Amino acid sequence: LATLLRQAGENVDSEAHEAKLLLYCKRGGMRSQSMAKLLSRHGLDVMVLTGGYKAFRTWAEQTLREKPQKVCVIAGATGSGKTD
């Protein structure tokens, strides 16, 4: 883990290092909280998604049902030019 943190620190430029990192796991419990504390101690500005991805997905589904909106899904294999 120490090696991973050191490598992450070496590969993060100063602009990205000033940005906030959003961390989440499936339910937003101890795993994400523990990692957030560890990353914070190594100088990263970390936020944890309350309730995890599961809560976000529930919120998004409910919101889209209440207020339907146009949604564009971009999918494809890695390297297929989705960001072009």
Short mmCIF file of C-alpha atoms in Angstrom, two decimals:
data_model
loop_
_atom_site.label_atom_id
_atom_site.label_comp_id
_atom_site.label_asym_id
_atom_site.label_seq_id
_atom_site.Cartn_x
_atom_site.Cartn_y
_atom_site.Cartn_z
CA LEU A 1 0.00 0.00 0.00
CA ALA A 2 2.88 2.36 0.78
CA THR A 3 4.28 1.77 -2.69
CA LEU A 4 0.90 2.45 -4.25
CA LEU A 5 0.54 5.75 -2.38
CA ARG A 6 4.07 6.80 -3.31
CA GLN A 7 3.44 6.01 -6.99
CA ALA A 8 0.14 7.87 -6.93
CA GLY A 9 1.87 10.90 -5.45
CA GLU A 10 4.54 10.78 -8.14
CA ASN A 11 1.97 10.58 -10.94
CA VAL A 12 -0.37 13.34 -9.77
CA ASP A 13 0.47 16.75 -11.14
CA SER A 14 0.09 19.80 -8.93
CA GLU A 15 -3.18 20.92 -10.54
CA ALA A 16 -4.83 17.53 -10.04
CA HIS A 17 -3.41 17.33 -6.52
CA GLU A 18 -5.39 20.46 -5.63
CA ALA A 19 -8.64 18.92 -6.89
CA LYS A 20 -11.07 17.02 -4.70
CA LEU A 21 -11.21 13.26 -5.03
CA LEU A 22 -14.63 11.61 -4.80
CA LEU A 23 -14.34 8.16 -3.29
CA TYR A 24 -17.11 5.61 -3.10
CA CYS A 25 -17.79 1.93 -2.70
CA LYS A 26 -20.99 0.01 -3.22
CA ARG A 27 -22.67 1.15 0.00
CA GLY A 28 -20.41 3.92 1.32
CA GLY A 29 -19.36 2.16 4.47
CA MET A 30 -16.13 1.42 6.25
CA ARG A 31 -14.05 0.64 3.14
CA SER A 32 -14.48 4.04 1.55
CA GLN A 33 -14.20 5.85 4.89
CA SER A 34 -10.97 4.02 5.71
CA MET A 35 -9.42 4.76 2.33
CA ALA A 36 -10.52 8.39 2.53
CA LYS A 37 -8.72 8.79 5.86
CA LEU A 38 -5.59 7.16 4.49
CA LEU A 39 -5.56 9.27 1.32
CA SER A 40 -6.25 12.43 3.33
CA ARG A 41 -3.24 11.71 5.52
CA HIS A 42 -1.17 11.63 2.34
CA GLY A 43 -2.29 15.09 1.26
CA LEU A 44 -5.26 14.39 -0.99
CA ASP A 45 -8.53 16.28 -0.58
CA VAL A 46 -11.04 13.41 -0.39
CA MET A 47 -14.83 13.39 -0.20
CA VAL A 48 -16.87 10.22 0.34
CA LEU A 49 -20.15 9.69 -1.50
CA THR A 50 -22.65 9.24 1.32
CA GLY A 51 -24.42 5.92 0.94
CA GLY A 52 -22.06 4.83 -1.83
CA TYR A 53 -22.83 4.08 -5.45
CA LYS A 54 -25.99 2.20 -4.49
CA ALA A 55 -27.53 5.33 -2.93
CA PHE A 56 -26.43 7.49 -5.88
CA ARG A 57 -27.99 5.08 -8.36
CA THR A 58 -31.26 5.01 -6.39
CA TRP A 59 -31.30 8.83 -6.32
CA ALA A 60 -30.55 9.08 -10.05
CA GLU A 61 -33.28 6.57 -11.00
CA GLN A 62 -35.84 8.34 -8.82
CA THR A 63 -34.88 11.77 -10.16
CA LEU A 64 -35.14 10.63 -13.79
CA ARG A 65 -38.55 9.06 -13.15
CA GLU A 66 -39.87 12.27 -11.57
CA LYS A 67 -38.35 14.60 -14.17
CA PRO A 68 -37.65 12.70 -17.39
CA GLN A 69 -34.71 14.12 -19.29
CA LYS A 70 -32.77 13.30 -22.41
CA VAL A 71 -29.86 11.07 -21.50
CA CYS A 72 -27.00 10.21 -23.81
CA VAL A 73 -25.17 6.98 -23.04
CA ILE A 74 -21.71 6.72 -24.52
CA ALA A 75 -20.39 3.17 -24.58
CA GLY A 76 -17.66 1.28 -26.33
CA ALA A 77 -14.46 -0.62 -25.87
CA THR A 78 -11.35 1.03 -24.50
CA GLY A 79 -9.58 2.93 -27.27
CA SER A 80 -12.69 3.22 -29.46
CA GLY A 81 -12.65 7.04 -29.48
CA LYS A 82 -15.43 7.83 -27.00
CA THR A 83 -13.64 10.99 -25.84
CA ASP A 84 -12.98 12.35 -29.35
#
